[in-house]
Short mmCIF file of C-alpha atoms in Angstrom, two decimals:
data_model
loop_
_atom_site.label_atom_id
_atom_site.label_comp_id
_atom_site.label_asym_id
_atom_site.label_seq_id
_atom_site.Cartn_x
_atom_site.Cartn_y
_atom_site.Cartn_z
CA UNK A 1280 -8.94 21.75 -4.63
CA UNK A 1281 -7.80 20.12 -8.45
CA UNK A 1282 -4.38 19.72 -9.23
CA UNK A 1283 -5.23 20.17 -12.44
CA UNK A 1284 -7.48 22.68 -14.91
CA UNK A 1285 -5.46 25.81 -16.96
CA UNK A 1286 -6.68 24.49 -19.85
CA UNK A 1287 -10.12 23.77 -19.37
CA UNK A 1288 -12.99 26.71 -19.48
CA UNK A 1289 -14.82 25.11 -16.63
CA UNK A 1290 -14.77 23.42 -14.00
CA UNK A 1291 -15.89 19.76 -13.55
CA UNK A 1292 -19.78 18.71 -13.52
CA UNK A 1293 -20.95 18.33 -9.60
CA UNK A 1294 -21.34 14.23 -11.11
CA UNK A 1295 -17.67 14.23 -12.87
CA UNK A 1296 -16.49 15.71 -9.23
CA UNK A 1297 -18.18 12.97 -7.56
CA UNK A 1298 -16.95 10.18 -9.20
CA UNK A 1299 -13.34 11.71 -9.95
CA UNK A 1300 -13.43 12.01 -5.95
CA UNK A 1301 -11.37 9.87 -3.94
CA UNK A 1302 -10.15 11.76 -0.84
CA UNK A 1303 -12.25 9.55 1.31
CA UNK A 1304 -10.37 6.78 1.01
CA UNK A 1305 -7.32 7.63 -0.30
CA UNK A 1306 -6.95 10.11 2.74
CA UNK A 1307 -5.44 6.92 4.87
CA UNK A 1308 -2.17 7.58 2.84
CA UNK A 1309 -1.45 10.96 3.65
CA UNK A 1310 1.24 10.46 6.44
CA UNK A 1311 3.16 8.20 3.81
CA UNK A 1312 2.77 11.12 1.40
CA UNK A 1313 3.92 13.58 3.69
CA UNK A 1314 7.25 11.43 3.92
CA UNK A 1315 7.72 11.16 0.33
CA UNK A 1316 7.26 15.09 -0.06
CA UNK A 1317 9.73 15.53 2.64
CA UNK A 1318 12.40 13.38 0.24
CA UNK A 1319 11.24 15.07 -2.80
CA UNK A 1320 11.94 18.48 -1.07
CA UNK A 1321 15.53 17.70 -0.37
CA UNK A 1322 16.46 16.78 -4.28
CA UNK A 1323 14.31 20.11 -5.40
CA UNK A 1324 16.77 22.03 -2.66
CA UNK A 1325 19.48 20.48 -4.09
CA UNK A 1326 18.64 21.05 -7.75
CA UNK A 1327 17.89 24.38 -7.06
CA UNK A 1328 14.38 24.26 -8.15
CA UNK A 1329 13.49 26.01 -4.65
CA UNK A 1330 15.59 27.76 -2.83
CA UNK A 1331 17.55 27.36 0.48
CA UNK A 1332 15.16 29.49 2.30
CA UNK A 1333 11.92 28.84 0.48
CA UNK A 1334 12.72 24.78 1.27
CA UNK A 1335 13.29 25.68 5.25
CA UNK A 1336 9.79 26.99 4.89
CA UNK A 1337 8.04 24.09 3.15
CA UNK A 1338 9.58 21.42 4.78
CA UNK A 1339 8.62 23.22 8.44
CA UNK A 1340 5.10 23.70 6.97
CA UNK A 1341 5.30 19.54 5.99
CA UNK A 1342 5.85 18.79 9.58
CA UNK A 1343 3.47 20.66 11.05
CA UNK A 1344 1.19 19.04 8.70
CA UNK A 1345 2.10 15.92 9.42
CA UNK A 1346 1.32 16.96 13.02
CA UNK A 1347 -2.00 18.60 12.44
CA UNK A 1348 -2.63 15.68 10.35
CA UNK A 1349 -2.18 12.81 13.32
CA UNK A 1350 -3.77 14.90 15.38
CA UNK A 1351 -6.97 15.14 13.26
CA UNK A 1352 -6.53 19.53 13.28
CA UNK A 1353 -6.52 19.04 9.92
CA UNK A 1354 -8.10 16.75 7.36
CA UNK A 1355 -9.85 17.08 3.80
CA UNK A 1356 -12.74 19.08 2.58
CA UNK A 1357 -15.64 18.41 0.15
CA UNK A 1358 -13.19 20.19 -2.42
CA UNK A 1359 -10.11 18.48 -2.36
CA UNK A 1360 -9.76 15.79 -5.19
CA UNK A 1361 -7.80 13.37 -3.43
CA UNK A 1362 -5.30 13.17 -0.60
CA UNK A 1363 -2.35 15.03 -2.95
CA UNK A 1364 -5.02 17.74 -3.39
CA UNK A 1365 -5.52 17.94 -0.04
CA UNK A 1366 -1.84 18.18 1.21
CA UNK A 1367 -0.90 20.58 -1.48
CA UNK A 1368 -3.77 22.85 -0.19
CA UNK A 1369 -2.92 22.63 3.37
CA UNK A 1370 1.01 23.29 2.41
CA UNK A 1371 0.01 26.42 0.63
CA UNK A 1372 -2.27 27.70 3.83
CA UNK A 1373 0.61 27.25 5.76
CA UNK A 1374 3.86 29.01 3.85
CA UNK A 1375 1.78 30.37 0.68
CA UNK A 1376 1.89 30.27 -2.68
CA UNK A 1377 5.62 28.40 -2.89
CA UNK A 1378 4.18 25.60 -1.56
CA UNK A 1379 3.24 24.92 -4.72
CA UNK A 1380 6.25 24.04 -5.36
CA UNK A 1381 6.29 20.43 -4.48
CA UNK A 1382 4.67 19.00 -7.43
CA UNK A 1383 7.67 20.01 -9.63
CA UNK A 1384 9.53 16.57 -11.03
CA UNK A 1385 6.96 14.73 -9.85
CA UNK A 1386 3.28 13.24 -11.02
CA UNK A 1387 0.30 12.36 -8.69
CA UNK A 1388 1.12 8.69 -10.96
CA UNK A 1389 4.38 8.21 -9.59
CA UNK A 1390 3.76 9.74 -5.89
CA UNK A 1391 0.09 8.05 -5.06
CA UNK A 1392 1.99 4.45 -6.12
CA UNK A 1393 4.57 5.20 -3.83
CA UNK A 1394 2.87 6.16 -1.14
CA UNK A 1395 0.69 2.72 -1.47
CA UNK A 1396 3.78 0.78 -1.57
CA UNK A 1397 4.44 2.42 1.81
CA UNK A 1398 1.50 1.90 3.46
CA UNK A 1399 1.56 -1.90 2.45
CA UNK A 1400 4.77 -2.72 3.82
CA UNK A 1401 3.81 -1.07 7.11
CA UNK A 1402 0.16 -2.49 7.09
CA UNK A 1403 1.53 -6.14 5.95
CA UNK A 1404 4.18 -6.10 8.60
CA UNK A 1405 1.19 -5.25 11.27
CA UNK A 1406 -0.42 -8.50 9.78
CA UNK A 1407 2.28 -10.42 10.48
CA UNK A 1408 2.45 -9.22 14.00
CA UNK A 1409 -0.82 -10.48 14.18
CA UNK A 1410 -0.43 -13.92 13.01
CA UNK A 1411 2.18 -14.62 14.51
CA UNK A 1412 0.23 -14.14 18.09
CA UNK A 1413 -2.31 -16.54 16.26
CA UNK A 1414 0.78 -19.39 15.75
CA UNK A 1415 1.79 -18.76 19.28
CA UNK A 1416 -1.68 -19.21 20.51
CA UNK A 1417 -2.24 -22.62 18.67
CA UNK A 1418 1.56 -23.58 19.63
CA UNK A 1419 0.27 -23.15 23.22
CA UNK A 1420 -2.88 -25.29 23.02
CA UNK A 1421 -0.83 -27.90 20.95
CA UNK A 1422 2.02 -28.42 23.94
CA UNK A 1423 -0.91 -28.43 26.59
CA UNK A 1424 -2.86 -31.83 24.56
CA UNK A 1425 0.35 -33.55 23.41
CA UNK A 1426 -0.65 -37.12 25.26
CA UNK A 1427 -4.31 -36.82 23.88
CA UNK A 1428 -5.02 -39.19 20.99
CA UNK A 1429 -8.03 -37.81 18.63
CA UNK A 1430 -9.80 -39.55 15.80
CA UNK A 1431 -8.06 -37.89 12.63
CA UNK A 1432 -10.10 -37.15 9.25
CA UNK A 1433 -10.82 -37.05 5.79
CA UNK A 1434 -14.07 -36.63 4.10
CA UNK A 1435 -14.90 -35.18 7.37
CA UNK A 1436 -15.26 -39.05 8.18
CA UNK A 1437 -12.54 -40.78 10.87
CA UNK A 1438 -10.17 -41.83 9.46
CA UNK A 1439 -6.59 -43.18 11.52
CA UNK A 1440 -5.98 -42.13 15.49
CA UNK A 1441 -3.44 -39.20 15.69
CA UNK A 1442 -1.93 -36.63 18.33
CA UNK A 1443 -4.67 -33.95 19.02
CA UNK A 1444 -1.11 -31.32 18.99
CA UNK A 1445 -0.35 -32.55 15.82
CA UNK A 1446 -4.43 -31.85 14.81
CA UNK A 1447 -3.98 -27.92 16.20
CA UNK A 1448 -0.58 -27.48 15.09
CA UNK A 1449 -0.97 -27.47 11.53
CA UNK A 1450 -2.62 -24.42 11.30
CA UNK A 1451 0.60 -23.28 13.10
CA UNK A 1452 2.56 -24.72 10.07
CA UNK A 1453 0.11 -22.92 7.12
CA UNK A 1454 0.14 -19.61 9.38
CA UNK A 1455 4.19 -19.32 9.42
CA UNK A 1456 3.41 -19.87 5.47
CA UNK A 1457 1.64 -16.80 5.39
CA UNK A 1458 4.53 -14.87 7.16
CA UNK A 1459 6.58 -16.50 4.49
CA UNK A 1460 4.70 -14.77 1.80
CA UNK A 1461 4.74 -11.32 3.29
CA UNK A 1462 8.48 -11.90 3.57
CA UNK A 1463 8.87 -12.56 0.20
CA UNK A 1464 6.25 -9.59 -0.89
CA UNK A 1465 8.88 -7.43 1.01
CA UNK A 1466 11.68 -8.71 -0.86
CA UNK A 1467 10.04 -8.78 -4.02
CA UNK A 1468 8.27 -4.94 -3.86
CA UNK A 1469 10.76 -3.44 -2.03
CA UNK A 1470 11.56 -0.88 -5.92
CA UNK A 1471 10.27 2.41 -5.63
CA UNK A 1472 8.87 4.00 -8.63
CA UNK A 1473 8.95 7.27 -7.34
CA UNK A 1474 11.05 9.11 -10.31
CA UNK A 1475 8.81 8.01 -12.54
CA UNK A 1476 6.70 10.79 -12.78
CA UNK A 1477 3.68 10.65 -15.47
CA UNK A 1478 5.06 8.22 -17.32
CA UNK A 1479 8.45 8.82 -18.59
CA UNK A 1480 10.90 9.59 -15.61
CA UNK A 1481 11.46 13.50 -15.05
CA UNK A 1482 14.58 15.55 -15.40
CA UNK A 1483 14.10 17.22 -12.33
CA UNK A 1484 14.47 13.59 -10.64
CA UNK A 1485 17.91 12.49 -12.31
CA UNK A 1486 18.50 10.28 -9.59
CA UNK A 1487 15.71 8.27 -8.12
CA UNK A 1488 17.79 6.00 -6.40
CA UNK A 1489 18.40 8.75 -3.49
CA UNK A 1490 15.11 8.90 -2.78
CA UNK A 1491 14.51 5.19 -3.14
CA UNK A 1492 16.85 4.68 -0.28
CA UNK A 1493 15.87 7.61 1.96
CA UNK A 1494 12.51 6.01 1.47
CA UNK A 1495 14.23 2.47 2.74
CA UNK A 1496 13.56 0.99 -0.53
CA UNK A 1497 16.12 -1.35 -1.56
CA UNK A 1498 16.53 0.13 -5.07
CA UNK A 1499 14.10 2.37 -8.09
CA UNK A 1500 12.21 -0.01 -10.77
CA UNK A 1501 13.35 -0.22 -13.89
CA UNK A 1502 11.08 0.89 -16.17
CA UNK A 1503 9.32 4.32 -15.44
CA UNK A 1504 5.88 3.08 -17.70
CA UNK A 1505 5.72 -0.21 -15.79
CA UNK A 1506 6.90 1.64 -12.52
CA UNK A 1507 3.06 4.02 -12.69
CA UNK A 1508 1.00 1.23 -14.08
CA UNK A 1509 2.43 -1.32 -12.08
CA UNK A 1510 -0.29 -3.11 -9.53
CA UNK A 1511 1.04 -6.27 -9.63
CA UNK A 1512 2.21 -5.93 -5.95
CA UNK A 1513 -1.34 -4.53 -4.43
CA UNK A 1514 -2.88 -7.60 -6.39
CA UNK A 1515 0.13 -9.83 -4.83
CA UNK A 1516 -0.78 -8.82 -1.50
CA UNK A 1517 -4.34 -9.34 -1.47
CA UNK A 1518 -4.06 -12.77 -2.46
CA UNK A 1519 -1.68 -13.21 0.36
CA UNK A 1520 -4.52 -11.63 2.56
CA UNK A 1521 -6.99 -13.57 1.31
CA UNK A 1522 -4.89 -16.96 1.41
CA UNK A 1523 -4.66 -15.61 5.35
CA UNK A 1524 -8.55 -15.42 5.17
CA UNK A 1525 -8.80 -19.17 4.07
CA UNK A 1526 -6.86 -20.67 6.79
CA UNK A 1527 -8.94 -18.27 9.11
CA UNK A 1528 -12.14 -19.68 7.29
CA UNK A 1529 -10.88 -23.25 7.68
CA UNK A 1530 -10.01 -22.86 11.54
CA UNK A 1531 -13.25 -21.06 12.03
CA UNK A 1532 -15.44 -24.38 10.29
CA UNK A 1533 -13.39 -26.93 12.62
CA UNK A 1534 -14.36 -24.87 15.83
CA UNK A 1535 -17.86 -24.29 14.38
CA UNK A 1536 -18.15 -28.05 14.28
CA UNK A 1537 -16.06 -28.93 17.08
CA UNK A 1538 -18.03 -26.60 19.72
CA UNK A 1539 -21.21 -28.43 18.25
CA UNK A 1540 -23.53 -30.27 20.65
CA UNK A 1541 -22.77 -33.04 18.26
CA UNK A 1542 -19.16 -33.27 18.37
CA UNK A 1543 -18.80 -31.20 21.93
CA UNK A 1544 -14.98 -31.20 21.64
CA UNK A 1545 -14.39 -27.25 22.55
CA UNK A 1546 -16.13 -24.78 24.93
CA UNK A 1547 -15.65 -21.42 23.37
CA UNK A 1548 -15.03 -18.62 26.00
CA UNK A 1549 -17.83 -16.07 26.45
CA UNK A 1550 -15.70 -13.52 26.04
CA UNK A 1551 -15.61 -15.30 22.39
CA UNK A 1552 -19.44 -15.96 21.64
CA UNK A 1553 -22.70 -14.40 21.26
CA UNK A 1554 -26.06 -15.49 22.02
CA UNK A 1555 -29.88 -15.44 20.66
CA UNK A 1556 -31.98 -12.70 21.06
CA UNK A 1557 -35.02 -15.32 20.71
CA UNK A 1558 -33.49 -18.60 22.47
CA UNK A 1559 -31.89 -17.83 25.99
CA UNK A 1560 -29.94 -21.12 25.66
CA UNK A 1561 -27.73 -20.43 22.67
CA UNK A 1562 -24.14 -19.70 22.46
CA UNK A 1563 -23.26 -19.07 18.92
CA UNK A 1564 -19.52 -19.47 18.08
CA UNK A 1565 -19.60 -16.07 16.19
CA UNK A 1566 -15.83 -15.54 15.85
CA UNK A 1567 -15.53 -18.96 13.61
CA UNK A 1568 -18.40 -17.72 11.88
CA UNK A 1569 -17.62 -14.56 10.79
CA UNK A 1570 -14.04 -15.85 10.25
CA UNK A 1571 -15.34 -18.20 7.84
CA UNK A 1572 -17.43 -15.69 6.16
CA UNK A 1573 -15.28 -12.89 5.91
CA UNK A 1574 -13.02 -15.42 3.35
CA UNK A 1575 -15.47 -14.59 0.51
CA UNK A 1576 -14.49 -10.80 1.17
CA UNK A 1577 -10.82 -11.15 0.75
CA UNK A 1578 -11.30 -13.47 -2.47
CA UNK A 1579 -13.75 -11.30 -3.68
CA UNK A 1580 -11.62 -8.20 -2.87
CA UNK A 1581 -8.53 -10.24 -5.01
CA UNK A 1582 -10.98 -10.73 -8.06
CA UNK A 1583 -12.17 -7.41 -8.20
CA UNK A 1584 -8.81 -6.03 -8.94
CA UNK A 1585 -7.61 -8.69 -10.80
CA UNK A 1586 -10.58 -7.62 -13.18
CA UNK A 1587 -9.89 -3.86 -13.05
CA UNK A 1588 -6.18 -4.62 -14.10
CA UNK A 1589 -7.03 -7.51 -16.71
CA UNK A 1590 -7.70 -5.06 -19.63
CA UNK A 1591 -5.33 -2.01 -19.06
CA UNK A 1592 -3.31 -0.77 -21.96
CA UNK A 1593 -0.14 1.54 -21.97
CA UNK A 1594 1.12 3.94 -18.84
CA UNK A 1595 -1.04 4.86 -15.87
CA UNK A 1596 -5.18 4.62 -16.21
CA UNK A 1597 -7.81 6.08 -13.65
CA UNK A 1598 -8.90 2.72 -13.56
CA UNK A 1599 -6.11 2.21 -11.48
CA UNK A 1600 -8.08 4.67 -8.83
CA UNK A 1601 -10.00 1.29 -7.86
CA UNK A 1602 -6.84 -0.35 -6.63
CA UNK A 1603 -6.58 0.84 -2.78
CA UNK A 1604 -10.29 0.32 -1.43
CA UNK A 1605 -9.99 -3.32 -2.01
CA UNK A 1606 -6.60 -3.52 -0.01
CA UNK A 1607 -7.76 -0.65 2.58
CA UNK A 1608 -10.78 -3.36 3.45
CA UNK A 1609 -8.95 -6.22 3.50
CA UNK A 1610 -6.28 -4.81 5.86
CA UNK A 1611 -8.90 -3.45 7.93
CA UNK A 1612 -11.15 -6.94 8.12
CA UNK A 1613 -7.85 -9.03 9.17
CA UNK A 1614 -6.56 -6.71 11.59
CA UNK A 1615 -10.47 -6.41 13.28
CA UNK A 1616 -10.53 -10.69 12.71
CA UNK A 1617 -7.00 -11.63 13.76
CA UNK A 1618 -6.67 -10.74 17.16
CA UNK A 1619 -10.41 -12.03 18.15
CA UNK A 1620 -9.31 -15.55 16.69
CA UNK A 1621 -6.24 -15.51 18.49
CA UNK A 1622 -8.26 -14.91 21.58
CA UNK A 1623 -11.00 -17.55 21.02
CA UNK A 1624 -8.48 -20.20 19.94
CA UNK A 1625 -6.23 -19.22 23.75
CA UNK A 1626 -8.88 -19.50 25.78
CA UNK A 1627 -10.96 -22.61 24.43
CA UNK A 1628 -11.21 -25.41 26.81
CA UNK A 1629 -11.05 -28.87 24.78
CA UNK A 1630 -13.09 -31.61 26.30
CA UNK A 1631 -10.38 -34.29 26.39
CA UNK A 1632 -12.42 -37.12 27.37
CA UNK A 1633 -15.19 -36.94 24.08
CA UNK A 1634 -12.21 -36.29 22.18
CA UNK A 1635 -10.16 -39.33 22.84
CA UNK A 1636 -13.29 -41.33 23.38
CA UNK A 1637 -14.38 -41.00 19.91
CA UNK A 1638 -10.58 -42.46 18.36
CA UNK A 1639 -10.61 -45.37 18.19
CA UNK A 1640 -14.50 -45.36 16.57
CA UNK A 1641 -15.28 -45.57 12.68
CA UNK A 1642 -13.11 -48.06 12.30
CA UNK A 1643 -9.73 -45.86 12.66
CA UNK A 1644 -7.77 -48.63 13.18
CA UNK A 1645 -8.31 -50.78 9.93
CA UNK A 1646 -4.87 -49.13 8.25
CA UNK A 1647 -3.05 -51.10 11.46
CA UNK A 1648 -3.95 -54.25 9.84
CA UNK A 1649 -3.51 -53.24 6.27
CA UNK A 1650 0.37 -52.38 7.68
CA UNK A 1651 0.83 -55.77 9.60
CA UNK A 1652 0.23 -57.86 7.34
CA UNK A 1653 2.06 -55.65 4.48
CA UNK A 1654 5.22 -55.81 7.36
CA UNK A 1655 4.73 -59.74 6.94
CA UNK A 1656 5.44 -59.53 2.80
CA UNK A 1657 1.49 -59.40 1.86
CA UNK A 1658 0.75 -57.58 -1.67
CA UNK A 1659 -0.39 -54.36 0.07
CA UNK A 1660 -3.72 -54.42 -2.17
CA UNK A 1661 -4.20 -57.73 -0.81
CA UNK A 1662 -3.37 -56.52 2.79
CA UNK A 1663 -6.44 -53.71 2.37
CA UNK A 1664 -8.92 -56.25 1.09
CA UNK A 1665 -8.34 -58.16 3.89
CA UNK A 1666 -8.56 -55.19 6.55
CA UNK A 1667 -11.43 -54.54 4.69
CA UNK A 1668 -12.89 -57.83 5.42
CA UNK A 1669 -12.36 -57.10 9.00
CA UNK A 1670 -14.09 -53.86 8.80
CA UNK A 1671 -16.67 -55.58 7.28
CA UNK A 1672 -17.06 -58.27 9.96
CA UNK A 1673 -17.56 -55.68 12.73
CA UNK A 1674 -20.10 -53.83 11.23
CA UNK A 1675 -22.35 -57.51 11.00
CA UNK A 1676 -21.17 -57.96 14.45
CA UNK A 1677 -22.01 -54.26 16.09
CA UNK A 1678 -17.97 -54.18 17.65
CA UNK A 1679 -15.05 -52.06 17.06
CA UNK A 1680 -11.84 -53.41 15.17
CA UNK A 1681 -9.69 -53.47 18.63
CA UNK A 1682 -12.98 -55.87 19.91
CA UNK A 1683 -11.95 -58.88 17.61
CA UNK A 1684 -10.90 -61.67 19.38
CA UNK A 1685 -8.36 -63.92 18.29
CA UNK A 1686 -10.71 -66.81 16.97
CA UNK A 1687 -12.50 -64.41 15.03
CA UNK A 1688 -9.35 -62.85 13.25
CA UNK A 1689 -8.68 -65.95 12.56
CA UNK A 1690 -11.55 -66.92 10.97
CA UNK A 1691 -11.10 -63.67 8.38
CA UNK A 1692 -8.02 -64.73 7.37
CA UNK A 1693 -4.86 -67.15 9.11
CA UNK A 1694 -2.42 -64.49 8.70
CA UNK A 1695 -4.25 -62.59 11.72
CA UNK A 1696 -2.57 -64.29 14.33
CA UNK A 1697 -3.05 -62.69 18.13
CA UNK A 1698 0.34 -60.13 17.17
CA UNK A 1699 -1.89 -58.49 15.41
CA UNK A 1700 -3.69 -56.94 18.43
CA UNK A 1701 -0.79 -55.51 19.48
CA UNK A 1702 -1.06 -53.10 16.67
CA UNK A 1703 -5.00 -52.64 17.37
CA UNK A 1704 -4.54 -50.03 20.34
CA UNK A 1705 -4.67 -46.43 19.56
CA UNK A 1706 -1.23 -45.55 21.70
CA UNK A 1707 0.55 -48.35 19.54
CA UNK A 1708 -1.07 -47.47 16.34
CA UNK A 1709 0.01 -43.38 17.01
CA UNK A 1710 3.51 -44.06 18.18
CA UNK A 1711 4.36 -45.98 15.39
CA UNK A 1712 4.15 -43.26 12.93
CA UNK A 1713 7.35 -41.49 14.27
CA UNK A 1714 8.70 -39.90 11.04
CA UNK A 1715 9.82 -36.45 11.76
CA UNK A 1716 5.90 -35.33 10.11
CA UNK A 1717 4.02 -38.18 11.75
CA UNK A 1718 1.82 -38.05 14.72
CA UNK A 1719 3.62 -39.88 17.61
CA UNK A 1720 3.91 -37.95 20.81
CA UNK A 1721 7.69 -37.32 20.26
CA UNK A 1722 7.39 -36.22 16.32
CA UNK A 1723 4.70 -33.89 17.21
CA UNK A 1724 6.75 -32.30 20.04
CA UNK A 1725 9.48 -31.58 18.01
CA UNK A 1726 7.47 -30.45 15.33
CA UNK A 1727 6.15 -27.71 18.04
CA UNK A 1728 9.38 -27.23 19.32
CA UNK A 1729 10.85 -26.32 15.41
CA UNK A 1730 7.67 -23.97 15.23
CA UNK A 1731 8.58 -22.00 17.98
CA UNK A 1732 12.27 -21.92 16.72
CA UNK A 1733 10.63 -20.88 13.42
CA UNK A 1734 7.98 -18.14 14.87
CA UNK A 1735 10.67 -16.31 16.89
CA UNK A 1736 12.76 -15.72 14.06
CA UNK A 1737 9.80 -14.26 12.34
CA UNK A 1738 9.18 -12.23 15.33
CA UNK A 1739 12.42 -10.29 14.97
CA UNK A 1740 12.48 -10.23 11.39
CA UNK A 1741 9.14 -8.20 11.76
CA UNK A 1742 10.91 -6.15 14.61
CA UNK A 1743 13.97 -5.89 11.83
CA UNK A 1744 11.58 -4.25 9.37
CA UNK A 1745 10.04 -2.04 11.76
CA UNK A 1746 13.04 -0.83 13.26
CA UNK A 1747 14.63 -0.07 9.43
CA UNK A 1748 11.18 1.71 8.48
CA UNK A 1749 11.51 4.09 11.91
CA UNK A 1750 14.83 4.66 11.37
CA UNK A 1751 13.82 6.13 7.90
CA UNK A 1752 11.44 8.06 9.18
CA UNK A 1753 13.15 9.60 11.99
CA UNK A 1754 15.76 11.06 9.13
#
């Protein structure tokens, strides 16, 4: 079925059908534009565009749709357009010919945009759900390794002794951010354009703001053309998905390395790995794989619309008919990927002992001296040549920077007098960095402690959202 056609002498060509088509994918938004019909049928009731009687009958035959429709009795066929093709069809099987009268005061421009605004806020709110399990899982592996001191890095090289927590916990801290943005995408998106119609508002919709708040929109945009060409927000949100998809890609290269025989720091769960058809020994860390790989997929999803939208001019174009299949899939990817990180990152045993035993190696404690002697009024670039120095004389000598005796820091430089070693142990060296962001035991812990504080707010601010959306649609 065509919403469209009285003026045209024939139908479409079988290949204009096929690429006009979009029911396939658009079908996911059906239930959201059952709910918007529903809204729409109470302002054409009360315009008197339909009747009393005639609306008792449409809006019973919209929720047995919706009914049929979660139940899978009925879906689209090969000759329905799109998903507003397909509803309108179904509406008419059910109370005839007036349920054709939906589509007065409205435009498939200004209802397919609001029923995508719909499904993002509930799809980005299930997101959130999911990250947040994510934060609590890393919150709970950070409180368990609180007293374990880890070589830190940068350049992937060692670089200064820290609090393993504080090493897990940051992802804890750049997760919460992405809760952040879906908070402010809500905030931000929360206009509804339905009123807009084709392009210049409708008379038969004098009043979009009822429908904006029946829909639990906080208020209608304010500019009908921008309201139905208006993509900003579906590009907004897949850049927060794919910013989601770089901190999964980044937590999916550490455990790649870290459950290396090389490094040997984690033991990924079966339950969490695969194995080699070829080599019976292999346990492939396939969830930080495919966690880093699925990153190019949300970036490229993000770029692909960005390009679509780069060169549209003036009101609503069917370019804009490539907008949802890059959101549907990245929706779709996260909410397969989320929950399978979570799970690897609960249930990984960390090897404690190669961890720690590695910290105070590559010469992680070299900033120690570079700080002593700095405490003791030394030009700080002076201060690093001379840790440098030190560095330098352990590498001739095969030892570690914490194996220096006293004679030989002496013989680098008089200012290394035996207090010195005091700083050269790797509990010393992490305690002293006790700044509210530093890595001593007690910083770290209250970091966690402020990220729990932080994650159950989020918690019922998604509950907050949900419960608002339900409430809507129970009206």
């Amino acid at each position: 079925m065509t919403l469209w056609g009285g003026r045209f002498e024939s139908g479409p060509a079988d290949a204009m059908a096929a690429l006009s088509r979009s029911v396939e994918f658009d079908w996911r938004l059906a239930p959201y534009e059952i709910e918007v019909n529903l809204v729409h049928l109470n302002n054409l009731v009360e315009q008197q565009i339909v009747g009393k009687e005639d609306g008792a009958k449409i809006k019973a035959a919209l929720l047995e749709l919706a009914t049929d429709i979660g139940s899978g009795k009925f879906s689209y066929i090969a000759e329905d357009e799109d998903v507003h093709s397909a509803i309108e069809r179904g509406l008419i099987q059910k109370c005839g010919e007036i349920g054709g009268a939906i589509r007065a005061g409205r435009s498939r421009n200004d209802l397919v945009v609001t029923d995508f605004k719909l499904y993002l806020i509930d799809y980005l709110l299930e997101v959130a759900t999911q990250i947040s399990e994510l934060v609590k899982a890393f919150n709970l592996q950070a409180e368990k390794h609180l007293d374990l001191i880890a070589p830190g890095f940068t350049h992937t090289q060692h670089a200064q002794p820290i609090t393993f927590a504080q090493e897990l916990s940051k992802h804890s801290h750049s997760l919460l951010r992405d809760i952040d943005r879906i908070f402010d995408w809500l905030d931000r998106n929360s206009l509804s354009p339905f009123g807009a119609g084709a392009l210049a508002g409708s008379s038969i919709q004098p009043k979009p703001e009822r429908a904006a708040k029946e829909l639990g929109f906080a208020g209608v945009m304010a500019n009908s053309i921008d309201a139905v060409s208006d993509r900003d927000f579906a590009a907004e949100a897949l850049f927060v998905l794919a910013m989601v998809g770089v901190h999964l890609s980044r937590i999916g290269e550490e455990f790649v390395l870290w459950s290396s025989t090389e490094f040997n720091w984690v033991k990924i769960a079966d339950e969490y790995s695969t194995g080699s058809s070829i080599m019976p020994q292999k346990k492939n860390a396939d969830v930080a794989e495919l966690a880093r790989g699925k990153s190019g997929r949300f970036i490229g999803n993000l770029t692909s619309l960005l390009v679509v939208l780069k060169g549209l001019p003036f009101a609503y174009n069917r370019d804009l008919q490539e907008d949802k299949e890059p959101v549907f899939d990245s929706v779709d990817q996260l909410l397969i990927l989320l929950p399978a990180v979570s799970g690897m990152v609960l249930t990984a045993q960390f090897n404690k002992a190669v961890i720690s035993g590695g910290a105070a190696t590559g010469f992680s404690l070299a900033t120690e001296i570079a700080d002593f002697l700095a405490k003791k009024q030394i030009p700080f670039s002076k201060a690093h040549e001379i840790a440098g120095e030190c560095v330098k004389f352990c590498e001739k000598s095969g030892i570690e920077l914490n194996q220096l005796t006293d004679s030989q820091l002496l013989s680098i430089h008089p200012l290394l007098t035996k207090e010195v070693r005091e700083f050269l142990d790797l509990t010393g060296a992490v305690a002293s960095r006790s700044s509210a962001m530093g890595t001593a035991q007690k910083s770290v812990s209250a970091a966690i402690n402020q990220l729990k504080k932080e994650i159950s707010k989020a918690d019922e601010a998604i509950t907050s959202h949900r419960d608002h959306l339900s409430g809507i649609i129970s009206q």
